[in-house]
Tab-separated table of C-alpha atoms and ligand atoms in Angstrom:
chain	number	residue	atom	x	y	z
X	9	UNK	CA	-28.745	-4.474	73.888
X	10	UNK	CA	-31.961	-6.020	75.114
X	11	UNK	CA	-31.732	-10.034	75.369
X	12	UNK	CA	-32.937	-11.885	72.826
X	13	UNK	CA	-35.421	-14.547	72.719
X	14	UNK	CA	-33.354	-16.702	70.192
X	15	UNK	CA	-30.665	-18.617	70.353
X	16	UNK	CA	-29.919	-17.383	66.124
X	17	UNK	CA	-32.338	-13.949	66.236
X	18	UNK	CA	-31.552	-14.050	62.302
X	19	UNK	CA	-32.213	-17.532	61.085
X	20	UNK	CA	-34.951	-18.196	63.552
X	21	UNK	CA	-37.124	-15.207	62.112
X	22	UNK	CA	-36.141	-15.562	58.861
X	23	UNK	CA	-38.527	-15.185	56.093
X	24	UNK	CA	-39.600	-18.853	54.404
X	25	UNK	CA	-38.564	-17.872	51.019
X	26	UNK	CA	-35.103	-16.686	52.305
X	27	UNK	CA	-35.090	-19.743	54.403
X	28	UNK	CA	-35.624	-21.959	51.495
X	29	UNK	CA	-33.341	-20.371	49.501
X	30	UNK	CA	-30.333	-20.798	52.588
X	31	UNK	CA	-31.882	-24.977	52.308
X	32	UNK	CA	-31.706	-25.134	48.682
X	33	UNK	CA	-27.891	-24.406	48.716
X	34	UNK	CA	-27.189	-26.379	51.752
X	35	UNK	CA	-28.550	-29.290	49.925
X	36	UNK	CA	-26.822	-28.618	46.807
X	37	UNK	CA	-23.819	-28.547	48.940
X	38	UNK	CA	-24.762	-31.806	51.145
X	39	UNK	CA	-25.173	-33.740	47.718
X	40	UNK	CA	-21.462	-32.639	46.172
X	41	UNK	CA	-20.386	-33.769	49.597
X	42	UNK	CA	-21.933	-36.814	49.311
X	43	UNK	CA	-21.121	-37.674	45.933
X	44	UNK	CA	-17.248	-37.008	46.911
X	45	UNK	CA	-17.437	-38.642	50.086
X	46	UNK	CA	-19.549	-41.621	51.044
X	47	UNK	CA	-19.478	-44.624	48.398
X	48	UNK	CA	-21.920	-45.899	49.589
X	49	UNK	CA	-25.353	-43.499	49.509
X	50	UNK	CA	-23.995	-42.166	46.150
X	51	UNK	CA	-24.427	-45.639	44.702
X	52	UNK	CA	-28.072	-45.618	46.138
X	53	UNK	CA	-28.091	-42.087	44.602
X	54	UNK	CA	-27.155	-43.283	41.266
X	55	UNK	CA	-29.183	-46.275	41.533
X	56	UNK	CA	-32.438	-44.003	42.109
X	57	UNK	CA	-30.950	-42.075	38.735
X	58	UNK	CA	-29.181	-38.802	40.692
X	59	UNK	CA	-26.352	-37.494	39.244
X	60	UNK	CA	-23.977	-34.511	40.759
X	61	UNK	CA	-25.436	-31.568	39.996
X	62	UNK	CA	-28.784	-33.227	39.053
X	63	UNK	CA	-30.202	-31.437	42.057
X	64	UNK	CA	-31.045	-27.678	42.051
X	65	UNK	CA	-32.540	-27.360	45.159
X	66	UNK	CA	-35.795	-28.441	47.905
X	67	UNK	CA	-38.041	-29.122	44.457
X	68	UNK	CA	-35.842	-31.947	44.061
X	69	UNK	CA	-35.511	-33.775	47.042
X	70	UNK	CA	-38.885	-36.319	46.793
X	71	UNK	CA	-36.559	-37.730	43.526
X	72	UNK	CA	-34.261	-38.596	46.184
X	73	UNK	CA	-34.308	-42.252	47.254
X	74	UNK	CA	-35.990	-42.931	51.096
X	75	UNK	CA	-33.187	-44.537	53.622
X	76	UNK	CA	-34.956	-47.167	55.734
X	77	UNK	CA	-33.772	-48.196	58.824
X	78	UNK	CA	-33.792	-51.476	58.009
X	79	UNK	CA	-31.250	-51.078	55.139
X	80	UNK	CA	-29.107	-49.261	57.088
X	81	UNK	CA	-29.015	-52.310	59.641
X	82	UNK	CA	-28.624	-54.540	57.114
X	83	UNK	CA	-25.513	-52.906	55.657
X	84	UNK	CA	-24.151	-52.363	59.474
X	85	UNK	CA	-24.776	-56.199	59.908
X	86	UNK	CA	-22.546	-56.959	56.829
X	87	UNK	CA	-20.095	-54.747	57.934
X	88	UNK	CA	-19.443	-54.025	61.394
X	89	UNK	CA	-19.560	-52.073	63.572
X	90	UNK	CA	-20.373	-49.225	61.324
X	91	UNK	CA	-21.089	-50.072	58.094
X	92	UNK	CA	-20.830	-48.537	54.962
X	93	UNK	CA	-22.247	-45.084	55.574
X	94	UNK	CA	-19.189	-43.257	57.283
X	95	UNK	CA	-18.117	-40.313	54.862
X	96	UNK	CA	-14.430	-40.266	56.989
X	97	UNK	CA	-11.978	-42.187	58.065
X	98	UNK	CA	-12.646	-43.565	61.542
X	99	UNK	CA	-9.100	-42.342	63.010
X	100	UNK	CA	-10.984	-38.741	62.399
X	101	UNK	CA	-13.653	-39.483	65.127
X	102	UNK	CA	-13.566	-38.687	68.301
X	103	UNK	CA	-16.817	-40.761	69.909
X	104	UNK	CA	-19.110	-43.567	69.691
X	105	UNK	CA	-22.654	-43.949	70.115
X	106	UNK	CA	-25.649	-46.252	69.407
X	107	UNK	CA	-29.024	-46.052	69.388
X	108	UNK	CA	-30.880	-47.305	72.886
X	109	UNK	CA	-31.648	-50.566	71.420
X	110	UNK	CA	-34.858	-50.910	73.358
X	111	UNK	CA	-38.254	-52.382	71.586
X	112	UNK	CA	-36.057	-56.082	70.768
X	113	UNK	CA	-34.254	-54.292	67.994
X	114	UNK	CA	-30.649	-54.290	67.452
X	115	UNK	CA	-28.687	-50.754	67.999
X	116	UNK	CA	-27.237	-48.613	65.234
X	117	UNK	CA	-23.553	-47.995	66.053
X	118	UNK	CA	-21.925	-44.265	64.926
X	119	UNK	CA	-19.421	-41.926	64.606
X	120	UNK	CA	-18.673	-38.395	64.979
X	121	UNK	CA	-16.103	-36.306	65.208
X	122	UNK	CA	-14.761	-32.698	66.456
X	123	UNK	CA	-16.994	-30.501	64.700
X	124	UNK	CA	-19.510	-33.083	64.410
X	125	UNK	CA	-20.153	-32.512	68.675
X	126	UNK	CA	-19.628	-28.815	67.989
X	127	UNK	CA	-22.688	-28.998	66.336
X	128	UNK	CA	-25.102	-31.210	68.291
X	129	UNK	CA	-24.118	-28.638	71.186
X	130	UNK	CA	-25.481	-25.828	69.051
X	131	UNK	CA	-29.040	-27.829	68.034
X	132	UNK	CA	-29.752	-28.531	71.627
X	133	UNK	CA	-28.272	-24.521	72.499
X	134	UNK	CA	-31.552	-23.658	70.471
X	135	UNK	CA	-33.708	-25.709	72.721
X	136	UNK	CA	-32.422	-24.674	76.112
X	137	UNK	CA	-31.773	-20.917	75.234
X	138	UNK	CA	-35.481	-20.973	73.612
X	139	UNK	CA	-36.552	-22.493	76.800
X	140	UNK	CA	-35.404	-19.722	78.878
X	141	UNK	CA	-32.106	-21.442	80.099
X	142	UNK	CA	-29.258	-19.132	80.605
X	143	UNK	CA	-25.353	-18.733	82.207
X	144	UNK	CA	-26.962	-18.471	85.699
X	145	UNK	CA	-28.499	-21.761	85.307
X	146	UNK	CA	-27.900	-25.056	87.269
X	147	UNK	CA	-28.974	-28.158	84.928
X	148	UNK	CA	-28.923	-31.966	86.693
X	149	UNK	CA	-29.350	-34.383	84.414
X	150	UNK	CA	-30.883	-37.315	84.869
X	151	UNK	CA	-29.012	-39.348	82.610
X	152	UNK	CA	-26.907	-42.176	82.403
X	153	UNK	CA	-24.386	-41.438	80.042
X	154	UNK	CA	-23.278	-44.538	78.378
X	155	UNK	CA	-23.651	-45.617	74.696
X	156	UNK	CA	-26.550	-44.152	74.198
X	157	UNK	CA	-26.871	-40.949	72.676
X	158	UNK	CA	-29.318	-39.430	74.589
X	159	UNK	CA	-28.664	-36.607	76.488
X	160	UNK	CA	-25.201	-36.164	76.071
X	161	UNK	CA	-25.033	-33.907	73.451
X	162	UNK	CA	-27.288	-31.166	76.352
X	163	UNK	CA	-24.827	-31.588	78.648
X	164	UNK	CA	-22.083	-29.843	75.955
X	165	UNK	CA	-24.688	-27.192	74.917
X	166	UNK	CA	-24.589	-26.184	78.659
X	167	UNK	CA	-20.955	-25.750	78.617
X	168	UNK	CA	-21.470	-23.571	75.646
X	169	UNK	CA	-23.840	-21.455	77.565
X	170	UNK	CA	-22.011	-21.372	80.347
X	171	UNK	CA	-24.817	-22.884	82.726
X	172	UNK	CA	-23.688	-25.144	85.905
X	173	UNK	CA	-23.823	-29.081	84.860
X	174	UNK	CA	-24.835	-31.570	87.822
X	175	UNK	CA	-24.259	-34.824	86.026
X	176	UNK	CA	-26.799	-37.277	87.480
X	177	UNK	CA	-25.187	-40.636	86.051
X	178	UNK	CA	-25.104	-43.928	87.797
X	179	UNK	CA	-27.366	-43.079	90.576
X	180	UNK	CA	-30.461	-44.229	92.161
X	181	UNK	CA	-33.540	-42.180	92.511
X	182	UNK	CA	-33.418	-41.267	95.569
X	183	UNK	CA	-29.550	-39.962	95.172
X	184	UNK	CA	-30.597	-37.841	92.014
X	185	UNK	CA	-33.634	-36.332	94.052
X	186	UNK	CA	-31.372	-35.788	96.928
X	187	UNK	CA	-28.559	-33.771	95.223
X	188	UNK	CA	-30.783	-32.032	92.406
X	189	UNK	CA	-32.639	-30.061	95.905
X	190	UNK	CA	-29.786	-29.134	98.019
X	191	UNK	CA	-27.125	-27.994	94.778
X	192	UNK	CA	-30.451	-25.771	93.954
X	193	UNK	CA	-30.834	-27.408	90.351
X	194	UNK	CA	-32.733	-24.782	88.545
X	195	UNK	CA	-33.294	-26.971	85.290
X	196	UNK	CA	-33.588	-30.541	84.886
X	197	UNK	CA	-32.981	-32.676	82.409
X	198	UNK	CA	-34.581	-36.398	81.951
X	199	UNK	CA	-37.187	-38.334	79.852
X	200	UNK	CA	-40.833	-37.501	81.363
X	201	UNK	CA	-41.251	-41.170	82.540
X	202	UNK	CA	-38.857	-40.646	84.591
X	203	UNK	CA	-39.775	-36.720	85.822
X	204	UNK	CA	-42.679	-38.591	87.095
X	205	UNK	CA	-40.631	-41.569	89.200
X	206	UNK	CA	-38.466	-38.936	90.266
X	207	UNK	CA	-41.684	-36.683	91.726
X	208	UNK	CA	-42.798	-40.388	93.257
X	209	UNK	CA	-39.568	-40.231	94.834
X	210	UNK	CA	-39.664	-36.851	95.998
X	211	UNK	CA	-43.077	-37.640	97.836
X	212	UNK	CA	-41.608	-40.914	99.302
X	213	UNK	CA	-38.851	-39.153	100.531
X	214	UNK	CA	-40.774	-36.161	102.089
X	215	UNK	CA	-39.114	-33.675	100.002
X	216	UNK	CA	-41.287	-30.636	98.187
X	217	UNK	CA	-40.034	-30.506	94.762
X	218	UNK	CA	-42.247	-27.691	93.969
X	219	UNK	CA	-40.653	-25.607	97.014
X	220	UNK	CA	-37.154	-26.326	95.148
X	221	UNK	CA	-35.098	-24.544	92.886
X	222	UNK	CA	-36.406	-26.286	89.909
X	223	UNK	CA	-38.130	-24.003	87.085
X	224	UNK	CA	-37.864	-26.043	84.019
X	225	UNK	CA	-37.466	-29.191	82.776
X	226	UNK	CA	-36.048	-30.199	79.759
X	227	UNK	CA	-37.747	-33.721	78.440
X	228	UNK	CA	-36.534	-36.017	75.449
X	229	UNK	CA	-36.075	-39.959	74.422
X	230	UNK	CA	-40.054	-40.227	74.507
X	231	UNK	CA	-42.708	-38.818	72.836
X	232	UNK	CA	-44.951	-38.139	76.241
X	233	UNK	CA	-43.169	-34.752	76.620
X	234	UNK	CA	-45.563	-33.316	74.466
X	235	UNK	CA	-48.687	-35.314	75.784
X	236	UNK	CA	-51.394	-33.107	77.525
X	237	UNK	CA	-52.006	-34.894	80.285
X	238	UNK	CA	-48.559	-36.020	81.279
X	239	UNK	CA	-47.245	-32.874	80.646
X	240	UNK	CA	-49.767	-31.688	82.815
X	241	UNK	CA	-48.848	-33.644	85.439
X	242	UNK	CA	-45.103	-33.063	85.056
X	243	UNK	CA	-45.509	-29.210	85.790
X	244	UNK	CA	-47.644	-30.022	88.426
X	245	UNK	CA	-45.261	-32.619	90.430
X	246	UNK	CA	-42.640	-30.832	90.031
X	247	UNK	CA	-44.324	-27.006	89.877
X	248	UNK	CA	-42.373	-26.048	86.795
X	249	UNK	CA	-42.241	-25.547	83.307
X	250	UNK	CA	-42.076	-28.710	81.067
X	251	UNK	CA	-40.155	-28.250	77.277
X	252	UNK	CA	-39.827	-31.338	75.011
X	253	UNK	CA	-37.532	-31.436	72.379
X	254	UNK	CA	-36.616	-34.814	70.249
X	255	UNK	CA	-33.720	-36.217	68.180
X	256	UNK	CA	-32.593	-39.408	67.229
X	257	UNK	CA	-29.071	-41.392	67.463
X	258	UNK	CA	-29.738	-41.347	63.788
X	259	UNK	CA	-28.802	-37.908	63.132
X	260	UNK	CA	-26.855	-37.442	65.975
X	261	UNK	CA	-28.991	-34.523	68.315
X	262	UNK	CA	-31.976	-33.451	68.502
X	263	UNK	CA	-34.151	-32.028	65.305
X	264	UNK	CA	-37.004	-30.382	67.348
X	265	UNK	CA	-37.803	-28.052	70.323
X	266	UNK	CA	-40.731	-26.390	71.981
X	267	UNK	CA	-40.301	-22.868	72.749
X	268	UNK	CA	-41.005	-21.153	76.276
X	269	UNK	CA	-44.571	-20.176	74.688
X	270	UNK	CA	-44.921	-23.690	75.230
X	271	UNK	CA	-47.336	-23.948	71.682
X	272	UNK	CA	-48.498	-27.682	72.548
X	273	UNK	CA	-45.207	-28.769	69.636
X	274	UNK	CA	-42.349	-28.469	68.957
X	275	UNK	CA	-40.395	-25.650	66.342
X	276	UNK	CA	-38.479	-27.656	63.645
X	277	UNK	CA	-34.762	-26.464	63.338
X	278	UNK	CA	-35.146	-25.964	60.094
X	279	UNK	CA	-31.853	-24.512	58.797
X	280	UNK	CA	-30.310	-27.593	60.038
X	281	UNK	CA	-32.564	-30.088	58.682
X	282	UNK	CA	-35.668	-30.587	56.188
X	283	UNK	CA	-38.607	-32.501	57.574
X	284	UNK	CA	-41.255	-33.907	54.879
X	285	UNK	CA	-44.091	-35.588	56.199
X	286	UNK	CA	-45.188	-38.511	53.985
X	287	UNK	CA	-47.893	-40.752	54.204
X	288	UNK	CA	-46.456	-44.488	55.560
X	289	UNK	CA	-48.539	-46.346	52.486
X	290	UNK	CA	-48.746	-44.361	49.442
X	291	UNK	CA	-45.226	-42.271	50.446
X	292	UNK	CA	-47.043	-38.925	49.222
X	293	UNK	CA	-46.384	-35.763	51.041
X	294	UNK	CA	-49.267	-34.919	53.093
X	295	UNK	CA	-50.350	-31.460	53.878
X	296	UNK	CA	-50.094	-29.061	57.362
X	297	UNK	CA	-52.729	-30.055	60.352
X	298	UNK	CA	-52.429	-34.116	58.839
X	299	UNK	CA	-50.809	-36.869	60.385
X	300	UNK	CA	-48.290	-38.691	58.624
X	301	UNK	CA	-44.314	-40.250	58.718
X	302	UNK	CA	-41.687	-38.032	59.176
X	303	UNK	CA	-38.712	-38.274	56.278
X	304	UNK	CA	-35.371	-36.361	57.870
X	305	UNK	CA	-32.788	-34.647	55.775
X	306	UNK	CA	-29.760	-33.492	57.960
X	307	UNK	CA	-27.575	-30.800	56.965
X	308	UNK	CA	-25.151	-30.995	59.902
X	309	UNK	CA	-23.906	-34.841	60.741
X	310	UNK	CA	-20.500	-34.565	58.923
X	311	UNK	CA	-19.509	-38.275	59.435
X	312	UNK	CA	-23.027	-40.069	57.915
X	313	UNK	CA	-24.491	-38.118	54.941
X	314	UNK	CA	-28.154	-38.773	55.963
X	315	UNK	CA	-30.954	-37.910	53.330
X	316	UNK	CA	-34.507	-38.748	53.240
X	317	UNK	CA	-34.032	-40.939	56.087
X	318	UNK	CA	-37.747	-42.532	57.269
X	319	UNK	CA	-38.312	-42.198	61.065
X	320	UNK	CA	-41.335	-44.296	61.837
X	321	UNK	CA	-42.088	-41.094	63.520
X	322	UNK	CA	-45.598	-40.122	63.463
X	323	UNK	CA	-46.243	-36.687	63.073
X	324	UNK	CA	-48.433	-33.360	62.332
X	325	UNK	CA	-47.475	-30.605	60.949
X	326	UNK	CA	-48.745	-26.836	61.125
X	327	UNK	CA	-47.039	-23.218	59.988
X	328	UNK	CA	-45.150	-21.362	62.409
X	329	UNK	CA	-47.705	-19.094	63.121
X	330	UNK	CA	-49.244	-21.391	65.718
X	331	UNK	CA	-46.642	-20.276	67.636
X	332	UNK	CA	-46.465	-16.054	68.970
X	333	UNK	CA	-42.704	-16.319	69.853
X	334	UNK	CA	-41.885	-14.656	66.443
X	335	UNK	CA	-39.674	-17.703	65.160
X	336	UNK	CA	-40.676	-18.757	61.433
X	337	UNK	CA	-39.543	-21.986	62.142
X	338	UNK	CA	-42.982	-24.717	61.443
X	339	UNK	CA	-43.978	-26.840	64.194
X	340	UNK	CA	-44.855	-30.765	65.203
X	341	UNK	CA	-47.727	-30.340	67.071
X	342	UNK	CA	-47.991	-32.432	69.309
X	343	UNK	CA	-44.324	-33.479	68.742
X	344	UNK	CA	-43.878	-36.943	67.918
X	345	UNK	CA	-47.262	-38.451	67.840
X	346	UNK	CA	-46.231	-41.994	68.206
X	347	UNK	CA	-44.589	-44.480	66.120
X	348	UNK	CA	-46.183	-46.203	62.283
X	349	UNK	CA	-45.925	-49.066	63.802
X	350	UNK	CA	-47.443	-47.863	67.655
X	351	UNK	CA	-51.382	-49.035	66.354
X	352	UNK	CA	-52.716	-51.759	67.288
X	353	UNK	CA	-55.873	-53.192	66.280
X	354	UNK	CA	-58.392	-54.520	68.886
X	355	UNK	CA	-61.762	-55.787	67.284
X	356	UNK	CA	-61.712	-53.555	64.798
X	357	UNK	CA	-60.843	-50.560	66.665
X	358	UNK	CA	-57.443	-48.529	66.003
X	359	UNK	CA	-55.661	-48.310	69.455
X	360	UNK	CA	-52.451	-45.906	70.043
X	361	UNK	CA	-50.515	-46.525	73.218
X	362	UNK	CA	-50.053	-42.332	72.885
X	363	UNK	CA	-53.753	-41.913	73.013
X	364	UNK	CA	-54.372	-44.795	75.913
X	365	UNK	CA	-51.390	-42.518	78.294
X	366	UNK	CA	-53.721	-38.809	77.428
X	367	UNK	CA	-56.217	-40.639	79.385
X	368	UNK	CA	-54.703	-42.529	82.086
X	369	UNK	CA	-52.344	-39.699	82.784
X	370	UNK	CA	-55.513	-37.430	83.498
X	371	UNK	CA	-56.121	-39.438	86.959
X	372	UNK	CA	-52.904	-37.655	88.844
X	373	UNK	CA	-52.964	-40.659	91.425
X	374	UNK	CA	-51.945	-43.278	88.688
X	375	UNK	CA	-48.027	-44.036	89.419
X	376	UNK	CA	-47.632	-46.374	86.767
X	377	UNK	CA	-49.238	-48.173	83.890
X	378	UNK	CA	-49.342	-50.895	81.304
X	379	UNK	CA	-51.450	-52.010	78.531
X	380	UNK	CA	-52.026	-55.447	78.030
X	381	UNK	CA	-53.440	-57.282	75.148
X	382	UNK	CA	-54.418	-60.836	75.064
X	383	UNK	CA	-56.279	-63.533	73.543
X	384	UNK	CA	-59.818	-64.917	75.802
X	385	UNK	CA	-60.936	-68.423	75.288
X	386	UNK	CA	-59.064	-68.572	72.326
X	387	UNK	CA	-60.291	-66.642	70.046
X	388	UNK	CA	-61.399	-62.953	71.433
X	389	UNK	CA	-59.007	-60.057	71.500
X	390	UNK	CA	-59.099	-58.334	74.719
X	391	UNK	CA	-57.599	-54.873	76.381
X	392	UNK	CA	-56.618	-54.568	79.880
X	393	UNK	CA	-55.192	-51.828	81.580
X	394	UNK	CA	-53.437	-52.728	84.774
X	395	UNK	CA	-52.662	-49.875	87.058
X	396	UNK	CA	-50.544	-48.698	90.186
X	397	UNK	CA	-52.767	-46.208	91.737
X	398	UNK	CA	-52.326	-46.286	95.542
X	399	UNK	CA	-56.042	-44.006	95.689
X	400	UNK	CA	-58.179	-47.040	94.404
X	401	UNK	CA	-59.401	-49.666	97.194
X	402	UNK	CA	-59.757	-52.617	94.825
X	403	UNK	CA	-60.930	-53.693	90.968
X	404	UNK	CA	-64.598	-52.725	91.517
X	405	UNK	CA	-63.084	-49.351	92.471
X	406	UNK	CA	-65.125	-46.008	91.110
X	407	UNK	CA	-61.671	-44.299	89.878
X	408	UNK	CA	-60.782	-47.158	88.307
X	409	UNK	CA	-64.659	-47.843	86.400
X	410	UNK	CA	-64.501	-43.993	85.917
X	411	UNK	CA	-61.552	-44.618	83.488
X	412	UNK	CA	-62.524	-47.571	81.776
X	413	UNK	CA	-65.639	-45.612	80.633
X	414	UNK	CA	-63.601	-42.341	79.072
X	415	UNK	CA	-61.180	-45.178	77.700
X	416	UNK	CA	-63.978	-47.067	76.001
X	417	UNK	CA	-65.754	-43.719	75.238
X	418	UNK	CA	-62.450	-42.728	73.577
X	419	UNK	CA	-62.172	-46.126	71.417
X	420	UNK	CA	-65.622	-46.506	69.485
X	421	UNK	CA	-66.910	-48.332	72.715
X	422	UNK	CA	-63.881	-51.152	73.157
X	423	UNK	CA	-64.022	-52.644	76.162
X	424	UNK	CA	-60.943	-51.736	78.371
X	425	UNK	CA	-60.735	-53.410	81.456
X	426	UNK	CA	-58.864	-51.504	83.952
X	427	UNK	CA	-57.473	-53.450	86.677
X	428	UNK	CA	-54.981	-52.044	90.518
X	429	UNK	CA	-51.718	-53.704	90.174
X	430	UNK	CA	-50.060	-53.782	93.619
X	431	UNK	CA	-47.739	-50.854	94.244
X	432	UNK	CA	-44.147	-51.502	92.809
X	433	UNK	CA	-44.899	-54.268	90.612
X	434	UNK	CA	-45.536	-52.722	87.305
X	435	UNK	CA	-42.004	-52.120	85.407
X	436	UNK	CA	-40.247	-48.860	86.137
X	437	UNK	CA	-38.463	-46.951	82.728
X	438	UNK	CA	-35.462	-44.557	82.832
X	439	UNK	CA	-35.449	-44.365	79.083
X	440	UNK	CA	-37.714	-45.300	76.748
X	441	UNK	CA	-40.956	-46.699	78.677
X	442	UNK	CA	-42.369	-49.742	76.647
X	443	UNK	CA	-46.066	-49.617	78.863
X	444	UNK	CA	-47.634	-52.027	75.595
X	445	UNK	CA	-47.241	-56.008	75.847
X	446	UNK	CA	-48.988	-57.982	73.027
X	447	UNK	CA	-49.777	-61.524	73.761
X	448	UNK	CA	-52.959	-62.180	71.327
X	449	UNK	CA	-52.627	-65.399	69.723
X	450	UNK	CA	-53.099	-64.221	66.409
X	451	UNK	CA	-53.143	-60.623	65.260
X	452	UNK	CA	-55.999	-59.969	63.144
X	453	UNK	CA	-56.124	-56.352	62.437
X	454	UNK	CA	-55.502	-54.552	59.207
X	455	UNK	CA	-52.851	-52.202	58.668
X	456	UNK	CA	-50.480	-54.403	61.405
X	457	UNK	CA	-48.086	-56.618	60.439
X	458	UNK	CA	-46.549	-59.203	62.903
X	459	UNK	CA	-42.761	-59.390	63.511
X	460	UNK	CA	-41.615	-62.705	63.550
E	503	ZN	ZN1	-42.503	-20.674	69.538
């Protein structure tokens, strides 16, 4: 039999009427679960007027209640360390995780058990095995396997496909560079900040990444992965192909996968979960090709019913066709697009950090980055951009006026100063990069809303 493409050749080609009909029931049957098993979302059920039964099916989900984050916080806070929201006993788990509890917010704590990891292994087996990975593979991660989520539940999916783990925990750079070349890695895992520090590395250290094993890397925890320009520069660095997939600690693995046509987004698993995109103010579905908030409905986390949970997550989406690997499943494009509550609001102009990294990561001599606002002489809001970028002799460099022009250009004409920072001093990210600091005395902007 010839290989397949897929990691599920019959669900991941299955016809969108058929593959309603399989989400319909699975919904029916997440609800009944629900209802029998977690107190506490029924009662939010109930409160929002849903009854057993009251649901037939996918035309009834926008009557269901949204789950914010912040609500599920608050009833962690009142209840530690979990909560309300487990639908089994704790003795039934078998691990603990939290969420990475960057960007000053506190971590969501969870649980799940046996067949709970069973199945994040299988949702990131449709990532790597749609990426190309197979048995014969060696995968480092770069990873630090703590509390976080992140990429533990790859490392599992690689046992299931029988490919060689190199687990790259508690190391420095240089010691993940060093043993990723000489065990012949042929896949590696890490967020795409750090793909690039690990290239920087690589350079430092004389060795030729491209000249290594390495064919593909898997990227998560950050929405560059799907970025142009960083992707770009990823492949290039490391001379490979770059996938990004994304998940959250919320659901337990990841939701979302780019195939190895490498479409510019990322397929939906969409037997495993329903996606709505809403728009943040009015909370109205919006259609393919426009940007809007992703809502997540998981069929699979067997310890935390989760339904019409609200990401934050920015996102577009378009029909599978985009997409000539065959799979029916619709796509991000773009993958996650950012965060609601990424923009910023500089004299009037809308500013994403997302859209600020397309351009800087265009200049392949730029080793790291940040984005500065502040307030001048009291009462202007001003943009800088401070750079490490070894090429550039000084502030009044070419490279660096270059850059503030396409910046501006890209920005309705906003000034962006871009400024060298001296190699090294700019804040290296394993996880998570935060490249945005806002110091403006008072945030004027519409549409932003200061946390105090
Ligand atoms: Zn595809």
């Amino acid at each position: 039999m010839p290989e397949t493409p897929y990691w599920n050749p019959h669900i991941e080609t299955l016809a969108r009427d058929r593959l309603d009909a399989l989400r319909s029931r699975k919904l029916r049957d997440l609800l009944d679960w629900t209802f029998a098993n977690a107190p506490w979302q029924a009662q939010r059920l109930r409160d929002a007027g849903i009854e057993p039964g009251s649901v037939r099916g996918l035309e009834d989900l926008p009557k269901l209640p949204f789950l914010e984050r912040a609500e599920w916080m608050a009833a962690q806070e009142e209840d530690p360390p979990y909560g309300p929201v487990l639908a089994r006993p704790v003795e039934d788990a078998i691990r603990h995780h939290t969420t990475s509890g960057t960007s000053g917010r506190r971590a969501l704590a969870v649980l799940d058990g046996t067949k709970d990891w069973e199945w994040i292994a299988e949702m990131w087996c449709y990532a790597f095995w749609g990426f190309g990975v197979r048995a014969a593979d060696t995968v480092f991660f770069a990873f630090g396997y703590g509390t976080f989520l992140g990429f533990w539940g790859a490392q599992y999916a690689c046992e299931k496909l029988g490919a060689l783990v190199l687990p790259g925990g508690n190391m420095t750079t240089e010691a993940r560079v060093r043993m990723l070349v000489e065990c012949d890695a042929t896949v590696v895992c890490s967020t795409p900040t750090y793909a690039l520090r690990m290239a920087q590395e690589a350079r430092k250290l004389g060795i030729d990444l491209p000249g290594s094993a390495v064919s593909r890397l898997i990227l998560s925890g950050e929405p560059a992965g799907s970025i142009p320009a960083t992707k770009a520069l990823i492949e290039e660095q490391w001379g490979a192909k770059a996938g990004d997939t994304a998940g959250m600690t919320e659901l337990g693995t990841i939701v979302m996968f780019e195939c190895d046509h490498q479409p510019g987004g990322a397929h939906i698993i969409e037997d495993h979960y329903v996606e709505e995109v809403v728009d943040p103010q009015t909370d109205e579905p919006v259609p393919y090709g426009e940007l809007g908030e992703r809502v997540v409905t998981s069929f699979g986390r067997g310890f935390i019913p989760v339904l019409r949970y609200r990401t934050g997550d920015l996102v577009c989406k378009v029909p599978a066709d985009r997409c000539g690997c065959g799979r029916t499943f619709d796509i991000y494009d773009g993958g996650i697009r950012g965060r609601v509550d990424d923009m910023k609001v500089i004299r009037g102009t809308n500013v994403y950090p997302r859209a600020v990294e397309a351009i800087v990561r265009r200049v392949a001599d730029v080793e790291e980055f940040q984005i500065h606002l502040y307030t001048a002489d009291g009462r202007r809001d001003e943009v800088e951009v401070l750079v490490e970028c070894p090429g550039a002799s000084g502030d009044g460099d070419p490279l660096l006026a270059e850059l503030g022009r396409e910046l501006a250009e890209a920005h309705e004409g906003l000034r962006f100063a871009v400024r060298r920072a001296a190699p090294g001093t700019l804040p290296r990210f394993e996880l998570k990069a935060k490249r945005l600091t806002d110091e403006r005395e008072v945030w004027g902007g519409t549409g932003e809303r200061k946390a105090m």
